[in-house]
Amino acid sequence: MSGKHTPVGGPLFTRMFAIALVFAGIGVWVLARRFMSGLGAVSNMSDGYPWGIWITYDVLVGTAIGCGGYAMALLVYIFNKGQYHPLVRSAVMTSLFGYALAGFSIFVDIGRYWNMFNIFKPSLMNFNSVLLEVALCIATYVVILFLEFTPAFIEGAKGPDASKGYNKIMFILVAIGVLLPTMHQSSLGTLMVISGDKLSPLWQSGLLPFYNVLTAILMGYGIVIFESYLSALAFKRPFETPILKKLAGVIPALLVVYLVVRWADLLMRGALGSAFTGVPALMFWVENILMVLALAMIAPAAKRASGKNLCLGAFVLLLGCAVLKFNMYIVGFNPGQGWRYFPSVPEIMVTLAIVAIEILAYLIFVKKLPVLPAPEHV
Amino acid sequence: MERRDFLKLTAASGLLVAADALPARASTAKALPPDAVGLLYDATLCIGCKVCMVGCKQVNSQPGGALWSEGMKAPPYETIGGQPLWDAPADLTGRTLNIIQAYRGGAGTAKDDVNGYSFVKRQCLHCIDAACVSACPVSAMKKDPSTGIVSYDKDACIGCRYCQVACPYNIPKFEWDQAFPQIRKCQLCRHLEAGKFSACAESCPVGATVYGRTEDLRREAARRLALRPGDLARFPLQRVDSATTVESKVARYEQHVYGLHEVGGSQCLMLAGVPFDKLGFPKLPEKSYASKSETIQHTLYKGMIAPGILLVGLLFAAYKSTRDHE
């Protein structure tokens, strides 16, 4: 992943940085309580809802946001669209943060964290378990992402041409780096199949793996656009409109495929009977309206011409996909027997802390390392 | 985007999951293990005395029991407002593996009637195709190949709670209030020496819960369903093959052995005079959700062939692109 990238520079300790630091601090305090007194002391998770927002947001949505690197690698290296090359490195970096922090969230969420390396013990591995595949695949992918991002460290230390030799093996990393998310993002969908009719028929489907991997790719493109726009604003750099406008052209086709398959599946399974009562039904419509809205905002080429519209469309897309993922894991999940779940304040604070850590790391990395495309090349 | 590219993109992103759309391979239901054991609970005989709950808690708080922890001084009683008067759990929890609950409908006067009342016992049913066993990434939930008892190994468990997501009966419980938590569930008193058997069945004074080989339990359940309501009949105590029996008036049974076919069947079975969905037991299909999940997973990953082919294609494409870009 060579090309011309430069550090943004500028002072590190800004107001944004300070705010993020405060949120991270609150999260550390909550986690101290979690490790001393147990998960019940800080979270509203229960025997009915054993998975809350730490899994749904920090892992499921977090890794999908972290699919920028995957989605861009797919486009640049697998479909050979070299013109998008300048966007790859920052996308890989965001992916690295997203996945590393998802790994951290899993560590926080699992009850018996000191046993976590059991997933690597061949004698204990259960190959019937979808979760084993997810865990091994995500763990490997964090390493691959780190290796994919390594040229930025090399160039940061030794100058722009120092990574040439390393780039010779980049194609291997890229290929594995596309395979692994395809595997674990689909498995993150398969994960809920075993919950059977505890998951509403609006979401329970043999096609869950397909929905989850496709929306992860969509979120990958969405986050690349969204992040480019925000970083252009934050660092007062030119917005890379022409290239992003072209990139956004990939989204409508994928979104149409998603919507057609999703609705054909709903109709064929006769699932729409559940679509008119209760909170899950409401969220089902929110999810689908956001998806259609995103399509309407991104599909017409004229609307993509403005950077602001494009960013807004990408945001609605991210929101729609995130709502789908929340619906799959929490909203549509009903264990019966009167169980309820809504995240507690400390639980939300941990999630906010993880977002804050992501922002902190982003600010440090883009200011100190050659990550963002050099302005004259845009 | 060109049409050809679009097709390629869709194909690549969907390759692994497209296999799901193929006709599912005939998945044969799992067979009952050779020496499968379990419990038969008959709600029409149950008097709601909860002695089985007392027995369960005491026996499982002994070393090796399913409630036992190192350094434990007393069984983990669940008292109301911290007053140590009596054990009063409202539901199964990390401290209660077996519970008798009551159903009440209408006036609640006649036993075993939809408009009356019924007791119901909840504990692990020891499924033949157990979802928790299928779900657990680290084999902490295991099904004994001979007795079929579904057991838990805390030294393997990572505390991910996927077993809880997977179980159709919400049986595995997590210790939310512990810094070093475990999953707790009925393990059919497998820690007891040979010859001893489940504490709940052993302590039941009326034969509402009996322990035995699942095949015998199935036969006994069928015998009871064939009895004529109102007649006097004899029911075994403690064990299904016990010589000690009690005489009781036959109630009007729901013609349904719960656990015989639900999600592939379970080793513990239940009879009642009230439909099971009213007693909190869901209507479930005969095919287990675990087998659906495994069919998808094994179709995609069998011998790692599909991922292998995909990787070769990706390597080729990435190599070509890298050279083109230079």
XYZ file of C-alpha atoms in Angstrom:
704
model
C 0.000 0.000 0.000
C 2.531 2.522 -1.162
C 1.608 5.893 -2.616
C 2.037 9.393 -1.350
C 0.865 9.901 2.193
C 1.916 12.566 4.702
C 1.429 13.184 8.406
C -1.066 15.983 9.039
C 1.064 17.514 11.801
C -0.157 20.183 14.206
C -0.555 20.162 17.999
C -1.749 16.895 19.518
C -3.479 18.203 22.616
C -6.579 19.923 21.230
C -10.015 20.392 22.807
C -11.329 17.341 20.908
C -8.429 15.327 22.324
C -9.181 16.486 25.879
C -12.890 15.608 25.637
C -12.078 12.152 24.295
C -9.604 11.683 27.132
C -12.314 12.438 29.724
C -14.682 9.864 28.208
C -11.920 7.277 28.099
C -11.238 7.981 31.791
C -14.878 7.419 32.779
C -14.801 4.115 30.907
C -11.710 2.985 32.797
C -13.488 3.697 36.096
C -16.553 1.643 35.045
C -14.308 -1.208 33.950
C -12.532 -1.210 37.294
C -15.916 -1.855 38.917
C -16.759 -4.508 36.325
C -13.589 -6.461 37.091
C -13.967 -6.163 40.854
C -17.690 -6.823 41.282
C -18.782 -8.716 38.175
C -20.682 -7.856 35.004
C -23.986 -7.431 36.842
C -22.564 -4.522 38.849
C -22.312 -2.278 35.794
C -24.488 -3.756 33.058
C -28.150 -4.565 32.515
C -27.346 -7.819 30.763
C -29.188 -10.806 32.220
C -29.724 -14.523 31.806
C -32.427 -13.623 29.245
C -30.290 -11.098 27.374
C -26.768 -12.450 27.800
C -25.449 -10.169 25.039
C -25.885 -6.406 25.274
C -24.458 -3.361 23.507
C -20.840 -4.325 24.179
C -21.245 -7.210 21.769
C -23.796 -5.580 19.474
C -22.227 -2.151 19.145
C -18.555 -2.615 19.995
C -18.092 -5.944 18.257
C -20.805 -6.358 15.594
C -21.194 -2.728 14.510
C -17.604 -1.868 15.462
C -16.084 -4.462 13.176
C -18.504 -3.518 10.379
C -17.328 0.088 10.717
C -13.889 -1.477 10.645
C -14.670 -2.984 7.256
C -13.401 0.128 5.448
C -10.084 -1.597 4.870
C -11.816 -4.745 3.642
C -14.184 -2.902 1.311
C -11.384 -0.761 -0.144
C -9.001 -3.701 -0.575
C -11.798 -5.522 -2.405
C -12.175 -2.607 -4.806
C -8.514 -1.631 -5.295
C -6.811 -5.016 -5.277
C -9.444 -7.547 -6.226
C -11.325 -5.471 -8.790
C -8.139 -3.646 -9.737
C -9.387 -0.084 -9.343
C -6.033 1.601 -8.730
C -7.507 5.108 -8.741
C -8.889 4.588 -5.232
C -5.443 3.791 -3.882
C -4.997 7.034 -1.890
C -7.978 6.088 0.301
C -6.718 2.647 1.269
C -4.222 3.437 3.999
C -6.484 5.525 6.215
C -9.226 2.913 5.701
C -6.859 0.165 6.866
C -5.943 2.234 9.889
C -9.590 2.769 10.880
C -10.105 -0.976 10.419
C -7.170 -1.717 12.672
C -8.668 0.472 15.415
C -12.163 -0.958 14.923
C -11.011 -4.548 15.122
C -8.449 -4.084 17.899
C -11.078 -2.382 20.047
C -13.631 -5.060 19.198
C -11.091 -7.544 20.549
C -10.735 -5.407 23.677
C -14.533 -5.286 24.082
C -14.729 -9.068 23.899
C -12.102 -9.268 26.629
C -14.205 -6.940 28.794
C -17.454 -8.743 28.016
C -16.499 -12.366 28.537
C -16.887 -13.561 32.107
C -13.878 -15.845 32.297
C -11.363 -13.669 30.422
C -8.359 -15.459 31.971
C -9.394 -18.515 29.942
C -9.626 -16.592 26.658
C -6.617 -18.301 25.095
C -8.542 -21.579 25.275
C -9.892 -20.695 21.826
C -6.408 -21.444 20.453
C -6.127 -24.872 22.144
C -6.749 -27.558 19.521
C -7.994 -30.024 22.161
C -10.785 -27.630 23.145
C -11.765 -26.262 19.731
C -15.361 -27.084 18.796
C -15.692 -26.893 15.032
C -19.479 -26.998 15.243
C -19.354 -23.642 16.989
C -19.932 -20.609 14.791
C -18.395 -18.510 17.543
C -15.109 -20.409 17.328
C -14.835 -19.469 13.658
C -15.627 -15.826 14.478
C -13.098 -15.697 17.322
C -10.203 -17.310 15.444
C -10.909 -15.300 12.323
C -11.096 -11.929 14.099
C -7.949 -12.654 16.122
C -6.038 -13.492 12.927
C -7.445 -10.492 11.103
C -6.208 -8.035 13.748
C -2.685 -9.327 13.100
C -3.162 -9.080 9.315
C -4.456 -5.510 9.618
C -1.432 -4.594 11.706
C 0.860 -6.051 9.043
C -1.073 -4.250 6.287
C -0.596 -0.989 8.148
C 3.104 -1.589 8.894
C 4.333 0.406 5.830
C 3.026 3.554 7.539
C 5.296 2.852 10.520
C 8.266 2.091 8.265
C 7.729 5.241 6.196
C 7.127 7.307 9.335
C 10.473 6.198 10.735
C 12.675 5.933 7.655
C 11.104 8.058 4.925
C 8.601 7.555 2.081
C 10.590 5.013 0.038
C 11.595 2.731 2.895
C 8.547 0.466 2.539
C 9.251 -0.611 -1.072
C 10.669 -4.020 -0.168
C 7.875 -4.722 2.291
C 5.275 -3.929 -0.364
C 6.422 -6.934 -2.381
C 4.532 -9.245 -0.028
C 1.588 -6.913 0.324
C -0.553 -8.900 -2.137
C -0.495 -11.909 0.214
C -1.646 -9.790 3.144
C -4.335 -8.207 0.985
C -5.689 -11.579 -0.178
C -5.871 -12.950 3.380
C -7.210 -9.585 4.501
C -10.147 -9.953 2.119
C -10.792 -13.620 2.863
C -10.960 -13.281 6.651
C -13.644 -10.559 6.881
C -15.717 -12.396 4.267
C -15.581 -15.394 6.582
C -16.152 -13.824 9.977
C -18.610 -11.142 8.884
C -20.827 -13.839 7.387
C -20.360 -15.977 10.500
C -21.382 -13.038 12.696
C -24.720 -13.394 10.908
C -24.824 -17.200 11.196
C -24.216 -16.765 14.931
C -27.889 -15.972 15.539
C -29.312 -18.913 13.552
C -28.968 -21.210 16.588
C -31.103 -18.862 18.711
C -34.052 -20.178 16.692
C -37.383 -18.547 17.360
C -36.001 -16.456 20.189
C -35.115 -14.171 17.249
C -38.153 -12.643 15.520
C -38.945 -14.033 12.040
C -38.324 -10.502 10.763
C -34.626 -11.334 11.136
C -34.271 -15.087 11.777
C -33.220 -16.514 8.414
C -30.731 -18.850 6.810
C -29.599 -15.775 4.867
C -28.353 -13.936 7.982
C -24.725 -14.586 6.980
C -25.357 -12.996 3.586
C -27.063 -9.942 5.084
C -24.345 -9.414 7.616
C -21.401 -9.621 5.239
C -23.089 -7.453 2.607
C -24.015 -4.734 5.103
C -20.474 -4.910 6.518
C -19.104 -4.131 3.049
C -21.666 -1.346 2.634
C -20.650 0.107 5.996
C -17.030 -0.161 4.867
C -17.672 2.142 1.876
C -19.915 4.332 4.016
C -17.255 4.880 6.653
C -14.537 5.674 4.087
C -16.701 8.489 2.681
C -17.886 9.679 6.087
C -14.418 9.679 7.595
C -12.830 11.461 4.611
C -15.387 14.236 4.914
C -14.978 14.645 8.670
C -11.182 14.590 8.547
C -11.252 17.176 5.728
C -13.352 19.401 7.978
C -11.300 18.765 11.103
C -7.883 19.247 9.555
C -9.001 21.932 7.054
C -7.848 19.843 4.117
C -9.453 19.738 0.666
C -12.305 17.231 0.460
C -11.565 14.408 -1.954
C -14.953 14.829 -3.689
C -14.304 13.474 -7.206
C -12.806 10.199 -6.070
C -15.370 9.720 -3.285
C -18.195 10.486 -5.692
C -16.965 7.686 -7.924
C -16.505 5.397 -4.957
C -20.064 6.050 -3.807
C -21.214 4.745 -7.188
C -20.484 1.225 -5.913
C -23.035 1.537 -3.115
C -26.411 1.669 -4.940
C -25.935 -1.652 -6.748
C -24.981 -3.444 -3.536
C -27.842 -1.819 -1.682
C -30.355 -2.872 -4.340
C -29.115 -6.468 -4.164
C -29.440 -6.363 -0.393
C -32.974 -4.960 -0.430
C -34.239 -7.311 -3.155
C -32.903 -10.422 -1.412
C -34.047 -9.246 2.024
C -37.600 -8.561 0.917
C -37.896 -11.671 -1.237
C -36.764 -13.657 1.813
C -39.281 -11.891 4.092
C -42.137 -12.527 1.668
C -41.183 -16.143 0.974
C -40.969 -16.943 4.675
C -44.228 -15.096 5.309
C -42.491 -13.129 8.051
C -44.293 -9.831 7.563
C -47.088 -10.898 9.910
C -44.758 -9.846 12.735
C -44.122 -6.432 11.180
C -47.024 -4.529 12.685
C -46.931 -4.939 16.455
C -44.438 -4.017 19.118
C -41.089 -2.302 19.317
C -39.298 -4.813 17.056
C -41.821 -4.076 14.287
C -41.191 -0.341 14.647
C -37.434 -0.860 14.465
C -37.903 -3.134 11.454
C -39.471 -0.243 9.568
C -36.860 2.237 10.805
C -34.174 -0.117 9.509
C -35.748 -0.559 6.091
C -36.743 3.067 5.634
C -33.172 4.141 6.419
C -31.864 1.670 3.824
C -34.232 2.952 1.139
C -33.483 6.550 2.129
C -29.748 5.889 1.810
C -30.371 4.487 -1.659
C -32.386 7.561 -2.643
C -29.652 9.851 -1.318
C -26.719 8.099 -2.974
C -28.078 6.602 -6.213
C -28.714 9.810 -8.251
C -25.322 10.971 -9.575
C -26.383 14.624 -9.226
C -26.795 14.237 -5.465
C -23.353 12.742 -5.131
C -21.734 15.849 -6.638
C -21.777 17.735 -3.343
C -19.456 16.522 -0.620
C -21.977 17.399 2.058
C -24.811 15.406 0.438
C -22.483 12.481 -0.053
C -21.426 12.540 3.586
C -25.061 12.731 4.670
C -26.009 9.798 2.439
C -23.105 7.770 3.822
C -24.254 8.592 7.357
C -27.823 7.387 6.675
C -26.393 4.209 5.152
C -24.218 3.604 8.222
C -27.216 4.209 10.455
C -29.466 1.827 8.490
C -26.911 -0.988 8.562
C -26.219 -0.384 12.269
C -29.945 -0.560 13.050
C -30.133 -3.885 11.176
C -27.303 -5.223 13.333
C -28.926 -4.009 16.561
C -32.207 -5.582 15.439
C -30.491 -8.907 14.686
C -28.830 -9.155 18.098
C -31.013 -7.242 20.570
C -34.265 -5.672 19.345
C -35.537 -8.749 17.502
C -34.282 -11.097 20.233
C -36.936 -12.125 22.741
C -36.115 -14.943 25.170
C -39.686 -14.856 26.550
C -40.593 -15.155 30.245
C -40.776 -11.388 30.641
C -37.079 -10.634 30.141
C -36.265 -7.044 29.123
C -33.055 -5.282 28.170
C -31.996 -1.699 27.826
C -28.341 -0.789 28.389
C -27.418 0.776 31.743
C -25.630 4.146 31.943
C -22.267 2.570 32.930
C -22.664 0.113 30.041
C -23.180 3.015 27.626
C -20.206 4.849 29.170
C -17.928 1.920 28.327
C -19.111 1.989 24.726
C -18.562 5.760 24.564
C -15.101 5.266 26.068
C -14.237 2.836 23.308
C -15.371 5.339 20.670
C -13.288 7.975 22.491
C -10.188 5.756 22.459
C -10.731 5.255 18.740
C -10.828 9.032 18.195
C -7.712 9.529 20.341
C -5.789 6.901 18.400
C -6.995 8.369 15.091
C -5.812 11.867 16.063
C -2.406 10.601 17.169
C -1.883 8.415 14.115
C -2.909 10.851 11.356
C -0.902 13.659 12.922
C 2.279 11.686 13.442
C 2.277 9.062 10.668
C 1.911 9.193 6.870
C -1.690 7.974 6.698
C -3.826 10.510 4.845
C -3.218 11.140 1.138
C -0.822 14.010 0.453
C -3.036 17.009 -0.538
C -1.387 17.720 -3.913
C -2.239 14.214 -5.061
C -5.937 14.489 -4.378
C -19.691 0.645 -12.147
C -19.691 -1.726 -15.081
C -22.093 -4.601 -15.084
C -19.297 -7.126 -15.241
C -17.601 -5.614 -12.200
C -20.843 -5.545 -10.358
C -21.368 -9.228 -11.020
C -17.836 -10.010 -9.924
C -18.231 -8.027 -6.740
C -21.505 -9.662 -5.863
C -20.092 -13.079 -6.647
C -16.999 -12.575 -4.532
C -18.749 -11.158 -1.523
C -21.430 -13.773 -1.737
C -19.364 -16.812 -2.658
C -19.027 -18.154 0.847
C -22.573 -17.447 1.818
C -24.170 -18.420 -1.481
C -23.634 -22.046 -0.551
C -26.359 -21.464 1.983
C -28.898 -21.228 -0.799
C -28.032 -24.747 -1.972
C -30.486 -27.427 -0.926
C -29.685 -28.315 2.664
C -28.055 -31.693 3.016
C -30.306 -34.253 4.582
C -29.432 -33.878 8.236
C -30.288 -36.972 10.173
C -31.549 -36.394 13.694
C -28.982 -37.310 16.316
C -29.454 -40.680 18.000
C -30.062 -41.234 21.703
C -26.757 -42.181 23.414
C -26.609 -45.899 24.352
C -26.961 -45.399 28.115
C -28.968 -42.185 28.034
C -30.457 -41.240 31.373
C -32.864 -38.520 32.383
C -35.885 -37.511 34.401
C -39.600 -37.902 33.885
C -41.598 -35.131 35.526
C -45.340 -35.613 35.827
C -47.042 -32.338 36.754
C -50.285 -34.170 37.522
C -48.582 -36.007 40.403
C -46.596 -33.026 41.686
C -47.884 -31.516 44.943
C -45.593 -28.470 44.802
C -43.755 -29.292 48.052
C -40.371 -28.206 46.577
C -38.447 -30.891 48.453
C -36.714 -31.590 45.121
C -35.348 -28.029 45.227
C -33.968 -28.559 48.717
C -32.367 -31.858 47.702
C -30.900 -30.338 44.535
C -29.309 -27.433 46.355
C -27.830 -29.548 49.135
C -26.453 -32.326 46.984
C -25.034 -30.000 44.340
C -23.307 -27.841 46.955
C -21.142 -30.803 47.920
C -17.632 -30.949 46.409
C -17.856 -31.577 42.667
C -21.540 -30.640 42.517
C -22.914 -28.282 39.910
C -23.354 -25.484 42.475
C -20.144 -26.092 44.361
C -17.299 -23.575 44.570
C -13.952 -23.791 46.326
C -14.266 -22.458 49.884
C -18.063 -22.638 49.934
C -19.457 -22.636 53.508
C -23.193 -23.076 52.895
C -25.354 -23.868 49.879
C -26.069 -20.709 47.820
C -29.511 -19.945 49.214
C -31.556 -17.151 47.682
C -33.205 -15.370 50.556
C -35.716 -12.543 50.449
C -34.345 -9.188 51.584
C -31.265 -10.876 53.012
C -33.359 -12.561 55.735
C -31.966 -16.094 56.085
C -35.348 -17.687 56.766
C -35.753 -19.905 53.750
C -34.537 -20.426 50.201
C -36.935 -18.542 47.936
C -35.741 -18.311 44.347
C -38.242 -16.922 41.834
C -36.599 -18.501 38.799
C -33.615 -20.540 37.754
C -30.429 -18.576 38.461
C -26.735 -19.174 38.930
C -27.701 -20.432 42.414
C -30.759 -22.515 41.564
C -30.618 -25.327 39.020
C -34.045 -26.813 39.632
C -37.287 -25.035 40.443
C -40.960 -25.807 40.906
C -43.177 -23.030 39.622
C -46.948 -22.723 39.584
C -49.321 -21.940 36.740
C -52.702 -20.432 37.568
C -55.580 -19.814 35.189
C -59.100 -18.479 35.794
C -60.389 -19.248 39.290
C -57.367 -21.430 39.916
C -59.329 -24.037 41.877
C -58.975 -27.399 40.109
C -55.572 -29.013 39.664
C -54.347 -29.867 36.157
C -56.953 -27.762 34.403
C -56.467 -24.841 32.036
C -58.851 -22.855 34.240
C -57.246 -24.211 37.376
C -53.632 -24.655 38.306
C -50.610 -26.801 37.683
C -47.087 -27.077 38.966
C -44.178 -27.160 36.595
C -40.557 -28.179 37.080
C -37.750 -26.471 35.261
C -34.237 -27.799 34.874
C -31.908 -28.759 32.028
C -33.633 -31.253 29.724
C -30.322 -32.722 28.471
C -31.168 -32.381 24.765
C -30.112 -35.109 22.374
C -28.832 -32.461 19.941
C -27.964 -29.849 22.558
C -27.697 -26.257 21.309
C -25.312 -25.281 24.116
C -22.917 -28.085 23.164
C -23.062 -27.063 19.495
C -22.560 -23.383 20.344
C -19.709 -23.539 22.859
C -16.469 -22.525 21.095
C -14.188 -24.215 23.651
C -16.061 -27.481 24.382
C -16.904 -26.391 27.938
C -20.390 -27.796 27.341
C -20.028 -31.466 26.544
C -22.446 -34.307 26.032
C -21.310 -37.596 27.525
C -21.124 -40.137 24.679
C -22.603 -42.868 26.852
C -24.983 -41.300 29.424
C -25.748 -38.252 27.305
C -25.501 -35.971 30.339
C -24.717 -32.413 29.244
C -21.935 -31.250 31.540
C -20.023 -28.015 32.092
C -16.273 -27.549 32.498
C -15.356 -24.247 34.154
C -11.685 -24.637 33.265
C -12.500 -24.568 29.561
C -15.254 -21.916 29.727
C -14.376 -18.379 28.596
C -17.682 -16.917 29.833
C -18.918 -15.803 26.391
C -22.519 -16.822 27.203
C -23.257 -18.072 23.676
C -24.761 -21.183 25.347
C -27.358 -18.857 26.874
C -28.138 -17.293 23.498
C -28.440 -20.768 21.981
C -30.532 -22.684 24.555
C -34.202 -22.749 23.511
C -35.198 -23.239 27.176
C -32.943 -20.492 28.685
C -31.390 -23.038 31.034
C -27.687 -22.151 31.415
C -27.317 -19.363 33.980
C -24.433 -16.966 34.495
C -23.132 -15.615 37.813
C -23.626 -11.914 37.092
C -22.666 -10.885 40.632
C -19.311 -12.678 40.700
C -15.909 -11.279 39.742
C -14.919 -14.803 38.672
C -18.210 -16.135 37.337
C -19.225 -19.556 36.070
C -22.109 -20.901 34.037
C -24.396 -23.040 36.196
C -26.810 -25.704 35.020
C -28.223 -29.070 36.075
C -25.736 -31.837 35.332
C -28.024 -34.597 36.566
C -25.953 -35.058 39.746
C -23.217 -36.744 37.759
C -20.760 -35.995 40.606
C -22.378 -38.638 42.813
C -20.858 -42.092 43.133
C -22.206 -44.967 41.046
C -25.565 -46.239 42.229
C -26.710 -42.797 43.421
C -28.888 -40.674 41.178
C -30.393 -37.219 40.736
C -31.261 -35.587 44.047
C -34.565 -34.182 42.797
C -35.864 -37.627 41.867
C -34.463 -39.178 45.027
C -36.178 -36.651 47.275
C -39.589 -36.571 45.536
C -42.117 -38.147 47.940
C -44.908 -38.691 45.407
C -43.119 -40.006 42.324
C -43.705 -36.809 40.324
C -40.036 -36.849 39.323
C -38.392 -40.168 38.551
C -34.908 -40.901 37.301
C -33.998 -43.615 34.828
C -32.904 -44.696 31.388
C -34.507 -42.425 28.808
C -35.867 -45.432 26.918
C -37.667 -46.564 30.075
C -38.885 -43.027 30.711
C -40.369 -42.918 27.205
C -42.175 -46.222 27.806
C -43.467 -45.038 31.175
C -44.697 -41.758 29.660
C -46.550 -43.670 26.943
C -48.103 -46.000 29.582
C -49.395 -43.022 31.571
C -50.918 -41.326 28.531
C -52.840 -44.529 27.824
C -54.333 -44.718 31.338
C -58.025 -43.864 31.792
C -58.626 -40.615 33.703
C -60.227 -41.245 37.080
C -58.888 -44.810 37.426
C -56.472 -45.746 40.163
C -52.985 -46.593 38.935
C -49.567 -47.273 40.431
C -46.623 -44.947 39.853
C -42.960 -45.739 40.636
C -41.084 -43.718 43.266
C -37.625 -42.173 42.755
C -36.577 -44.407 39.844
C -38.654 -45.427 36.870
C -37.649 -49.077 37.423
C -38.287 -48.935 41.169
C -40.209 -51.746 42.897
C -41.660 -49.185 45.293
C -44.771 -47.615 43.855
C -47.533 -45.325 45.037
C -51.188 -45.523 44.088
C -52.793 -42.411 42.695
C -55.872 -41.353 40.741
C -55.104 -40.850 37.067
C -55.521 -37.242 35.925
C -56.617 -36.134 32.468
C -53.302 -35.818 30.601
C -52.488 -33.536 27.709
C -51.646 -36.067 24.979
C -48.147 -34.684 24.567
C -44.839 -35.915 25.960
C -42.821 -32.719 26.119
C -39.222 -33.397 25.187
C -39.923 -36.420 23.030
C -39.652 -34.511 19.745
C -38.871 -30.883 20.676
C -35.715 -29.660 18.869
C -34.554 -33.209 18.199
C -35.761 -34.588 21.533
C -34.335 -34.518 25.037
C -33.424 -37.089 27.665
C -35.716 -35.516 30.246
C -39.448 -35.718 29.546
C -42.546 -34.061 30.960
C -46.235 -34.820 31.285
C -48.941 -32.375 32.357
C -52.666 -31.777 32.395
C -52.269 -28.277 30.977
C -50.838 -27.389 27.548
C -47.090 -26.880 27.856
C -47.011 -23.421 26.285
C -49.177 -22.264 29.212
C -46.554 -23.685 31.580
C -43.811 -21.622 29.932
C -42.455 -24.250 27.571
C -42.244 -22.966 23.993
C -43.715 -24.755 20.984
C -40.618 -25.943 19.162
C -39.984 -27.665 15.831
C -38.655 -31.231 15.639
C -35.508 -30.144 13.835
C -32.978 -28.559 16.163
C -31.755 -25.035 15.485
C -28.275 -26.356 16.258
C -28.455 -28.659 13.240
C -29.514 -25.733 11.000
C -26.593 -23.679 12.218
C -24.172 -26.590 11.776
C -25.475 -27.301 8.263
C -24.728 -23.721 7.201
C -21.337 -23.750 8.871
C -20.235 -27.127 7.544
C -21.503 -26.369 4.039
C -19.306 -23.276 3.967
C -16.254 -24.636 5.723
C -16.143 -28.345 4.924
C -12.457 -29.212 4.607
C -11.841 -25.478 4.189
C -12.373 -26.091 0.456
C -14.526 -23.045 -0.319
C -12.314 -20.642 1.655
C -9.249 -22.251 0.033
C -10.559 -21.719 -3.490
C -11.556 -18.169 -2.626
C -8.080 -17.473 -1.217
C -6.358 -18.695 -4.392
C -8.567 -16.404 -6.469
C -7.896 -13.491 -4.154
C -4.132 -14.078 -4.210
C -4.159 -14.118 -7.994
C -6.253 -10.950 -8.274
C -4.246 -9.084 -5.631
C -0.937 -10.066 -7.240
C -2.099 -8.881 -10.651
C -3.424 -5.588 -9.274
C -0.240 -4.840 -7.327
C 1.804 -5.288 -10.523
C -0.604 -3.195 -12.588
C -0.462 -0.368 -10.071
C 3.340 -0.296 -10.289
